[in-house]
XYZ file of C-alpha atoms in Angstrom:
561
model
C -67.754 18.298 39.112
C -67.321 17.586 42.640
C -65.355 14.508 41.879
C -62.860 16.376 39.572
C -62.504 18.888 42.343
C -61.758 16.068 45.042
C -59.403 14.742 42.584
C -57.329 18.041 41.598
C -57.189 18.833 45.661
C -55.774 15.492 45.973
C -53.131 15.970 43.158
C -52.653 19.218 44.084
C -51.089 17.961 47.829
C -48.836 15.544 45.906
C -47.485 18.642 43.892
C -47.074 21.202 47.314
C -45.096 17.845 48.602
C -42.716 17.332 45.965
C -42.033 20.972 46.328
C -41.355 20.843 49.811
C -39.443 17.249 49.223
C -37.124 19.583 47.059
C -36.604 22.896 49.022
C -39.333 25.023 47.122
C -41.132 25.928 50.750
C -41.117 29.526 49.925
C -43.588 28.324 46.769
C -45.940 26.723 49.652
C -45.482 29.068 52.435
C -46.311 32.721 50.651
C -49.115 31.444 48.291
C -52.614 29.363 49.132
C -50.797 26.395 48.729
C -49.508 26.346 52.274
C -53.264 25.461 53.752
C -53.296 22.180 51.857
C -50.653 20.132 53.756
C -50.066 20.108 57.244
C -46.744 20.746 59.209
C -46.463 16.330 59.793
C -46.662 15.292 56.551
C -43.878 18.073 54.813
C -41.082 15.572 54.021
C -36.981 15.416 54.744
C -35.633 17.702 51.493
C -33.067 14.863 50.099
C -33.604 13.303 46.743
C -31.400 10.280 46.997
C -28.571 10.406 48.651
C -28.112 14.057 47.551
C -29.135 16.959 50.120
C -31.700 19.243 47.468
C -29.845 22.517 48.779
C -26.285 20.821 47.680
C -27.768 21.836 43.741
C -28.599 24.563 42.316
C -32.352 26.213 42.299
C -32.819 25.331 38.573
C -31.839 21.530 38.967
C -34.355 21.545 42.008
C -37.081 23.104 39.650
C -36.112 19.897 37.280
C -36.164 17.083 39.680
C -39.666 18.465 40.728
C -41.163 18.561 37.159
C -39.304 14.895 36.320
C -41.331 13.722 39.576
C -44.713 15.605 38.604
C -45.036 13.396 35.363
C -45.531 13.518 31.533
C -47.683 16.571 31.171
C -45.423 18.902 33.253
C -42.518 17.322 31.570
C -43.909 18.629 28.237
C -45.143 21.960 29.752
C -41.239 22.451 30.868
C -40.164 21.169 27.383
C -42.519 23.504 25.865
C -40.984 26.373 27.976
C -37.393 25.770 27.296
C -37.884 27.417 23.979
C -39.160 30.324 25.440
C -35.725 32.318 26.406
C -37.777 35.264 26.284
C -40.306 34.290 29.551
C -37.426 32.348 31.797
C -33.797 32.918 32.438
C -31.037 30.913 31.015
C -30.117 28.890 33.593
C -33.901 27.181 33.651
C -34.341 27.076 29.895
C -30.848 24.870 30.059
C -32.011 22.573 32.745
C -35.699 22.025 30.712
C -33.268 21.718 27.945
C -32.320 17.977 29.807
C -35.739 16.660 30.577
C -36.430 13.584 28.607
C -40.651 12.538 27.876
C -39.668 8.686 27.132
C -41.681 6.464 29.102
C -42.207 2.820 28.621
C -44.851 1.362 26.143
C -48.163 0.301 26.946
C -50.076 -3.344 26.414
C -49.868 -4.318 22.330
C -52.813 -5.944 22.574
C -54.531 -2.501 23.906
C -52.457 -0.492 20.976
C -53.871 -3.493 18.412
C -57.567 -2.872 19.942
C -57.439 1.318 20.166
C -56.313 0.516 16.303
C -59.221 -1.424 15.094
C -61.608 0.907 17.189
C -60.584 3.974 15.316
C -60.062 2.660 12.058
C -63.814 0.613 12.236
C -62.038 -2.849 10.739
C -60.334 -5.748 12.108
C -56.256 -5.014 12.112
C -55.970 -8.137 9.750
C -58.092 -6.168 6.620
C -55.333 -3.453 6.561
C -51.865 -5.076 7.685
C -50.678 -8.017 6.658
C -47.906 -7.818 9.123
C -48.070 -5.955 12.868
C -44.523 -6.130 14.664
C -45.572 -6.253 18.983
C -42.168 -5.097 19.742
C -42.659 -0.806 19.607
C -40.012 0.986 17.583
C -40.302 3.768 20.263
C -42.545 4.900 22.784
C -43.799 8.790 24.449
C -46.002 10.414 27.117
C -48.770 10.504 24.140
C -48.128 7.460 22.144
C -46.120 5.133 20.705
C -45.012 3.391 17.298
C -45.494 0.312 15.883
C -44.090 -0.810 12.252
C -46.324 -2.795 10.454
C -47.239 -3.884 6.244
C -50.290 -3.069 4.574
C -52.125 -5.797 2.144
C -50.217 -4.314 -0.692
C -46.971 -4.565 0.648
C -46.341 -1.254 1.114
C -43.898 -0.594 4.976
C -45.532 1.891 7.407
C -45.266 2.645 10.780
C -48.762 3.213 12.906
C -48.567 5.893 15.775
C -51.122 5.007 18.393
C -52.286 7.262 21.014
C -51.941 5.728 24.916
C -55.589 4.694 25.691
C -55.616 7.266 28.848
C -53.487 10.093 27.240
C -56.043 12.459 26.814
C -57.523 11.799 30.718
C -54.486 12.126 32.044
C -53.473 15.452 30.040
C -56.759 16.632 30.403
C -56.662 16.779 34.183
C -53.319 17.754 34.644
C -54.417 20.966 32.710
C -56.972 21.414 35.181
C -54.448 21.428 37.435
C -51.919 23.491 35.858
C -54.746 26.102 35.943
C -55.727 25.768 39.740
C -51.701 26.274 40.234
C -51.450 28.857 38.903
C -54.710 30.497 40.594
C -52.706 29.712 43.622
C -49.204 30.876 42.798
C -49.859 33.665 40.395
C -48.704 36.088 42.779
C -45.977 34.546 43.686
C -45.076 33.487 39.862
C -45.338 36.959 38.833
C -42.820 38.247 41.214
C -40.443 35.431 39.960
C -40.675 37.946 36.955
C -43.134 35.583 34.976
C -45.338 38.386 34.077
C -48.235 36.290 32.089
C -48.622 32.379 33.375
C -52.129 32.076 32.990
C -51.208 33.424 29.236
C -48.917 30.452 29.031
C -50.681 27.804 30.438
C -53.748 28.517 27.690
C -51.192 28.884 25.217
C -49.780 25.402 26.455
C -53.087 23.675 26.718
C -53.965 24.661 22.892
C -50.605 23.169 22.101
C -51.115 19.531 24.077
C -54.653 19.782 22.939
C -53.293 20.111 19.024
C -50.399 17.046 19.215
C -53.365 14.925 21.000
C -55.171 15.182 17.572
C -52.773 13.521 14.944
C -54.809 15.052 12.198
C -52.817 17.681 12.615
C -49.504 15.851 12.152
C -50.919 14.512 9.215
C -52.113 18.151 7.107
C -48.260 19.297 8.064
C -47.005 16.659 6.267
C -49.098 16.935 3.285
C -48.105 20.530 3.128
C -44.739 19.708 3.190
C -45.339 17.493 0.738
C -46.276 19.749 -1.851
C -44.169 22.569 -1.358
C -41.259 20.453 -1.720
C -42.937 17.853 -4.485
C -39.824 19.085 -6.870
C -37.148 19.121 -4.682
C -34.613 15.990 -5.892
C -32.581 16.069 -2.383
C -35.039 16.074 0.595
C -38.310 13.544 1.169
C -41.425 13.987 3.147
C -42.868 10.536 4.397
C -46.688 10.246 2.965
C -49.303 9.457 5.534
C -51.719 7.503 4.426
C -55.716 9.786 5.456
C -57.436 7.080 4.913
C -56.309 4.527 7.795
C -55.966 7.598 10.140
C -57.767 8.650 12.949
C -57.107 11.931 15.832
C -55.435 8.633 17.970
C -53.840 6.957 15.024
C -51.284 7.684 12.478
C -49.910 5.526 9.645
C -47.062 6.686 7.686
C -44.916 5.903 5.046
C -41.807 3.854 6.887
C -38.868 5.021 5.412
C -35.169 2.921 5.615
C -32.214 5.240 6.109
C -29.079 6.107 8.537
C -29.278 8.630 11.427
C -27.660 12.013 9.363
C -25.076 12.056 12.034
C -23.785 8.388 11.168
C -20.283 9.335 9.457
C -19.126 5.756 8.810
C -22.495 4.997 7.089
C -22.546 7.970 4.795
C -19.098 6.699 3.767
C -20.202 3.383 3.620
C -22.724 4.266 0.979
C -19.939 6.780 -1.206
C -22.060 9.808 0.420
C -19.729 12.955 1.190
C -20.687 13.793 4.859
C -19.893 17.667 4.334
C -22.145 17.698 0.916
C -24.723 16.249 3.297
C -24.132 18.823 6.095
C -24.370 21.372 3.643
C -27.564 19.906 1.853
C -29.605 19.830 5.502
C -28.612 23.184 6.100
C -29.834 24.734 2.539
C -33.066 22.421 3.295
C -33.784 23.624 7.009
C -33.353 27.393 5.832
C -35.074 27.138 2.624
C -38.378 26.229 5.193
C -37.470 29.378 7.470
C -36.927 32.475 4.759
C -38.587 30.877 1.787
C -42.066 29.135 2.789
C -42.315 30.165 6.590
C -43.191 26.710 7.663
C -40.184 24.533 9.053
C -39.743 21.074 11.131
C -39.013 22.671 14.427
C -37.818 19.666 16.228
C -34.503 18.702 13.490
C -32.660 16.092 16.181
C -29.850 13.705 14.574
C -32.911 11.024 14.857
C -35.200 12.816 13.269
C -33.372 13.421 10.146
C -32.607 10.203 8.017
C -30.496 10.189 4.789
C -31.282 7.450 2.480
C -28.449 5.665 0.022
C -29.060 7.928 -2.341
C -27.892 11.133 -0.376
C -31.874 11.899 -0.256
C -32.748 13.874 3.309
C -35.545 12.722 5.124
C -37.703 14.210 7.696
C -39.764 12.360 10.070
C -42.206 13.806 13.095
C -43.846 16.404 12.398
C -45.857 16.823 15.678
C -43.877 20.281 16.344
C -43.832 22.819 13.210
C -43.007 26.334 12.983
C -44.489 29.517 11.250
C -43.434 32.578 10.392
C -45.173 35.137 8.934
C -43.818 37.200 5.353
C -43.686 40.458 8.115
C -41.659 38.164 11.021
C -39.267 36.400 8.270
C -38.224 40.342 6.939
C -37.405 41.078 10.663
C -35.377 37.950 11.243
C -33.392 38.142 8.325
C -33.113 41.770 9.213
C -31.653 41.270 12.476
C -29.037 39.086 11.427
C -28.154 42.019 8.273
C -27.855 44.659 10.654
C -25.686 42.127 12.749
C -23.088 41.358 9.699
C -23.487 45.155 9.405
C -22.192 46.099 12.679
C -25.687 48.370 12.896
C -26.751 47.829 16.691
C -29.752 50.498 16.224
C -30.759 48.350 12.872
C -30.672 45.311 15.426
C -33.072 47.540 17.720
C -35.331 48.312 14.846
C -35.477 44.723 13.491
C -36.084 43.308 17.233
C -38.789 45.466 17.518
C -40.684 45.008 14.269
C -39.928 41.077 15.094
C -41.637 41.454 18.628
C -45.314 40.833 19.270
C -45.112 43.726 22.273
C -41.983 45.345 22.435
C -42.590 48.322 25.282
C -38.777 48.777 25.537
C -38.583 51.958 28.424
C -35.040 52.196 27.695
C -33.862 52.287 24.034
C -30.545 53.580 24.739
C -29.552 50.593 26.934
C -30.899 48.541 24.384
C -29.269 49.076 21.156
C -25.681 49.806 23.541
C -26.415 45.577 24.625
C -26.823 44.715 21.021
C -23.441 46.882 20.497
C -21.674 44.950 22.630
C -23.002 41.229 20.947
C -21.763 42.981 17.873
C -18.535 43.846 18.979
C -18.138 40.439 20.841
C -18.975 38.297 17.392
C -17.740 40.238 14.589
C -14.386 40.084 15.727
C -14.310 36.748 15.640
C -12.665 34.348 12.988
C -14.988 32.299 11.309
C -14.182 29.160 12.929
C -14.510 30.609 16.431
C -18.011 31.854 15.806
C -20.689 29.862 17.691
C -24.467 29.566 17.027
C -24.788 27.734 20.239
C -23.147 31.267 21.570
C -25.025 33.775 19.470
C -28.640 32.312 20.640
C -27.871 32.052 23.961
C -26.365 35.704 23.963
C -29.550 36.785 21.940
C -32.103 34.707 24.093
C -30.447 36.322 27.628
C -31.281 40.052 25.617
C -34.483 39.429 25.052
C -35.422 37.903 28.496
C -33.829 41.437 29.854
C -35.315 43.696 28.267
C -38.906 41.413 28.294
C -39.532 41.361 24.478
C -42.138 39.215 23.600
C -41.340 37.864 20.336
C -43.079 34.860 18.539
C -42.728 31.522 19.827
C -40.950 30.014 16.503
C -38.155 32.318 16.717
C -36.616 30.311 19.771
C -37.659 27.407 17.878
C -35.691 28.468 14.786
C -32.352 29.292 17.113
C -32.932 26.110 18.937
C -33.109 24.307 15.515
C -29.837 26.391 14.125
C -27.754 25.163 17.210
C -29.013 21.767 16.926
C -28.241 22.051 12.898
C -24.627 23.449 13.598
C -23.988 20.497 16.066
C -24.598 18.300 13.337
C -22.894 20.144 11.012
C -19.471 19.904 13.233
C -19.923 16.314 13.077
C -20.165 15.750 9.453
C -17.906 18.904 8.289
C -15.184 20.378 10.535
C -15.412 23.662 8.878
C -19.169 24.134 8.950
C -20.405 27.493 9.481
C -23.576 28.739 10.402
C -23.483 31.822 9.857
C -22.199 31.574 6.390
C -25.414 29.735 4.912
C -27.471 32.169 6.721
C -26.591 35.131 5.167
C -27.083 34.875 1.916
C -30.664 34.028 2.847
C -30.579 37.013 4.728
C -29.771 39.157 1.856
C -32.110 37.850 -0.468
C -35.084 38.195 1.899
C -33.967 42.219 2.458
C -34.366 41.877 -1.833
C -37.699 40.306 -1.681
C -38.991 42.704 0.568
C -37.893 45.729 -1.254
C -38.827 44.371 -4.712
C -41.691 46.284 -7.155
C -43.923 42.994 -6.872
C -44.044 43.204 -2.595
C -43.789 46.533 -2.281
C -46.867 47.005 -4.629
C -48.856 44.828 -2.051
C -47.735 46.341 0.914
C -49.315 49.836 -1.242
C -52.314 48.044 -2.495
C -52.800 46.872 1.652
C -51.609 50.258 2.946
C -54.586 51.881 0.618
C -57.499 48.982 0.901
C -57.265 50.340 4.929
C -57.046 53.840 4.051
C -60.138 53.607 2.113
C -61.718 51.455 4.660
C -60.806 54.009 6.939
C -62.404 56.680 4.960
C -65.520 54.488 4.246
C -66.536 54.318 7.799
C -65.059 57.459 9.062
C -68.288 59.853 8.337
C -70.175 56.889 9.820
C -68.502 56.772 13.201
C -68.005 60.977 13.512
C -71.870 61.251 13.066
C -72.771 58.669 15.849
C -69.881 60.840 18.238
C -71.928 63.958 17.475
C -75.710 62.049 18.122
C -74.199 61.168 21.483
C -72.600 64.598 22.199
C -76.078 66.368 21.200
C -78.136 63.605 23.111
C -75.467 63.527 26.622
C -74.951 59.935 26.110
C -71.290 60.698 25.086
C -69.218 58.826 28.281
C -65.513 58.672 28.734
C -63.957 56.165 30.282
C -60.814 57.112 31.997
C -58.799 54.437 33.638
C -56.267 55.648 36.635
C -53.325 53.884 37.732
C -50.732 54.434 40.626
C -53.156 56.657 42.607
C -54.202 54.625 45.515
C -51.003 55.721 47.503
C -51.809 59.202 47.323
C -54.870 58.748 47.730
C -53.948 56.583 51.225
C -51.732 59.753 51.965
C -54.196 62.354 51.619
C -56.899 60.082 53.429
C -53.879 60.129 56.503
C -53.779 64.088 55.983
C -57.094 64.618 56.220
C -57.887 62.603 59.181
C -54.285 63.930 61.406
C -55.852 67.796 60.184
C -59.535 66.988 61.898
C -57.769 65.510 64.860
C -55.600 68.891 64.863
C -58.900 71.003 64.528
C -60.470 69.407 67.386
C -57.665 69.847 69.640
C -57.708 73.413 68.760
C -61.051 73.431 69.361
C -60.922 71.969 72.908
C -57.691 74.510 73.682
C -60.232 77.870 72.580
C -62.475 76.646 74.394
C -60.486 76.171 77.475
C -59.186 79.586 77.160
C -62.653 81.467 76.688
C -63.866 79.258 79.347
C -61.761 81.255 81.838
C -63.819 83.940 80.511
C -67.250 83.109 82.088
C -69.083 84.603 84.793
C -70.359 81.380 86.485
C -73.232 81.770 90.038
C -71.645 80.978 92.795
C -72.056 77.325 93.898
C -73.070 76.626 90.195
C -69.668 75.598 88.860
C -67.362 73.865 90.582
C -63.297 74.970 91.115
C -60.144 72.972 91.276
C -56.876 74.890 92.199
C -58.405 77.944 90.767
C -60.108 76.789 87.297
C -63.260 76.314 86.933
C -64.044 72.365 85.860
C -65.723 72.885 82.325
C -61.545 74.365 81.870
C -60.003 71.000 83.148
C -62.268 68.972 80.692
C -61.740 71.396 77.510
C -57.666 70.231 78.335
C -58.559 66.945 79.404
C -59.825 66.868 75.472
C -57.473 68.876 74.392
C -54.642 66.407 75.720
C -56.668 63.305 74.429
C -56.345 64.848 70.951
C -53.145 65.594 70.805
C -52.148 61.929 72.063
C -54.181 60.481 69.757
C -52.091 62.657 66.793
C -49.048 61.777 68.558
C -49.412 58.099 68.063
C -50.620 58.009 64.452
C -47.453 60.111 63.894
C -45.391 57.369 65.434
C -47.283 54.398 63.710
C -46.061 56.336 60.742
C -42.791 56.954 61.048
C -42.196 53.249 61.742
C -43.934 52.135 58.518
């Protein structure tokens, strides 16, 4: 423990100096960071030849997670499909970051291989290439023959990954400890949220187990399908720190002179992907969420293949019914069907002002139905939907920014391989044949049967709960809890009233008693006189006046606060 702690303090002054290095002293100077490094060792802010303030915040916020390493790089990654926690501008600069680093040792990939897999490398492949096909922040990938033959390609974890990950969590934590304040008036309301969130994610793509039951699953839902292939990885020879997979030969989709090459029509292929990628969004609620040009292959045959699955989506039936539905009410030109849709899509949707909301979702609607068909952008639509929903702080499930990221990455492709390709126009008749589905005898007879196996639950335990209320109430142990919030200003203000009306009392006090003093009938010689009043007089206004200072200045002190 105590070595872990001298180890995070020590990464933790690296961090507060790349933020200094890069202009971020505010960061360090209003939060606990600002005890860790002293005045001396706080750094010129340059990065190159470049003065930091000569960019932009955002591109500062970038160079300092590039310099922080792999696990930040991810956690940024992560977050630039999150348009509803950060603005625009930052989600576009994560949008840049790149996790390739260079490969480790093959002799150490070779040895974490035969220590997961419990046999020499030479009883499973008959052939190991040394030379990696590509290389990560987790692992990389080797291509390699088994005994029978058959091509695969073996995805080997780095032999520190999960060290290195593991304490840079435990950092990420103590950061935010440190800068929660400071993060949450930034107008990230919940980082602790995301840095669990984030952690369970890392924590998942360390375990390539995972990777491996998402591929079988797409495997059988799509075991018919004639036009799109799901590599098979092979259980057996796989570990949580090694994967072997089917290899699979094919062409990048976006390579236009190969399709040709092979008598493929690049638009048939465009429009294949697209019918492919949507069929996983409205139809089995499952989808790739990571569909880059080098991700999908297309074999001779026009086949579409998919390959790394270490990112996949899910929707639920409820959540794809409210996406399709905001995209209906959209063609529709219904803003307050938008509203309605948004908010039944939404995991918290606490939106104080309605009106303002469905009159922004107006104005989309007016900006993109009047378009022509060819000047309609996805690219446009999710960044115009993403900037809505970072306004008005909807918190909506994380694969919806993964499914507009995907569309927009899907449409780029589609541009290249079929100048007319439309987004838009694929996804609505998916659209409409959700809104069917969810209106149709078979799903609305669940949604009855549900509705009525809660009503019944509710009436089961109903007489239950009402006669332990009334045991309480009869016994006095019935407590309510009521929580208060926004009183400790008034309560600070009637604390000041209270004390400036004692202080007032007193003074009054001391001013009576001045008067009545006057009154007296003191023995001569008994009480002394100055200028004509007896002395008990002069210290009743003597008290009097130290009162009335004392109100005066807390009056003051006020005022100026």
């Amino acid at each position: 423990m105590f070595k872990n702690t001298i180890t995070n303090l020590g990464r933790i002054r690296q961090v507060v100096e790349v933020l200094l290095r890069y202009g971020f002293e505010d960061v360090v100077t209003t939060t606990a960071l600002r005890r860790l490094v002293p005045r001396q060792r706080r750094r010129t802010w340059q990065h190159g030849e470049q003065a930091v303030f000569d960019t932009s915040r955002w591109e500062r916020v970038r160079m300092v997670i590039e310099e922080l390493g792999p696990t930040f790089v991810k956690l940024a990654q992560v977050l630039s499909n999150r348009a509803d926690l950060l603005p625009q501008a930052l989600v576009d600069e994560f949008a840049k970051l790149q996790s390739a680093v260079p490969p480790f040792a093959t002799a150490e990939a070779k040895r974490i291989i035969e220590a997961e897999i419990g046999r020499p490398l030479g009883e499973v492949f008959s052939e190991f290439e040394d030379v990696p096909l590509g290389s990560a922040s987790i692992g990389q990938v080797h291509k390699a023959r088994l005994l029978d033959g058959t091509e695969v390609v073996v995805k080997v974890q780095r032999p520190d990954a999960r060290d290195k990950i593991t304490t840079d969590l435990h950092l990420l934590r103590e950061l935010v400890k440190l800068t929660g304040g400071y993060l949450r008036k930034q107008g990230l309301s919940n980082p602790q949220d995301i840095v669990e969130a984030f952690e369970r994610s890392m924590m998942q793509e360390l375990d390539y187990t995972s990777e491996a039951r998402a591929m079988e699953q797409f495997r059988k839902l799509y075991a018919d399908y004639q036009t799109f292939y799901v590599p098979k990885p092979y259980r057996e020879l796989s570990t949580a720190r090694v994967l072997v997979i089917e290899f699979i030969s094919g062409c990048k989709i976006t390579d236009k002179d190969q399709l040709l090459r092979w008598h493929l029509d690049p638009a048939t292929v465009a429009e294949t992907g697209m019918d492919i990628y949507l069929t996983q969004i409205f139809e089995f609620g499952i989808f790739h969420a990571d569909p880059h040009p080098g991700n999908v292959l297309v074999r001779p045959d026009g086949t579409i293949v998919l390959i790394d699955f270490g990112m996949v989506g899910r929707l639920t039936k409820q959540q794809k019914y409210a996406f399709a539905g905001v995209f209906i009410s959209m063609s529709q030109q219904d803003a307050r069907g938008m509203a309605l849709n948004f908010r039944r899509l939404a995991l918290t949707a606490d939106i104080r002002d309605m009106r303002a909301f469905e009159a922004e979702l107006q104005l989309l609607i007016d900006d993109f139905t009047g378009l022509d068909v060819k000047e309609m952008s996805m690219s446009a639509l999710a960044e115009r939907l993403q900037t809505i929903i970072y306004r008005f702080k909807l918190q909506v499930p994380g694969s919806v920014f993964l499914i507009l990221r995907a569309l927009v990455i899907l449409e780029g492709i589609g541009k290249v391989l079929h100048p007319a390709f439309n987004t838009f126009e694929f996804v609505r008749p998916y659209g409409r044949r959700l809104i069917l589905e969810q209106y149709s005898v078979s799903n609305v007879t669940t949604e009855l049967q549900y509705t009525g196996q809660q009503l019944l639950a509710l009436m089961y335990t109903l007489p239950t709960d009402l006669r332990q209320i009334v045991r309480k109430l009869s016994k006095g142990e019935l407590r309510v809890q009521a929580q208060l919030s926004g009183y400790l200003p008034l309560l600070r203000t009637a604390e000041r009233l209270v004390s400036r009306g004692i202080i007032t009392l007193l003074a009054v006090a001391f001013l009576l008693f001045s008067g009545l003093s006057l009154l007296g009938n003191y023995p001569a010689g008994q009480m002394p006189y100055y200028r004509g009043l007896p002395a008990v007089t002069w210290w009743g206004l003597g008290a009097t006046s130290f009162w009335l200072l004392v109100l005066f200045i807390l009056t003051i002190r006020k005022e100026k606060n």
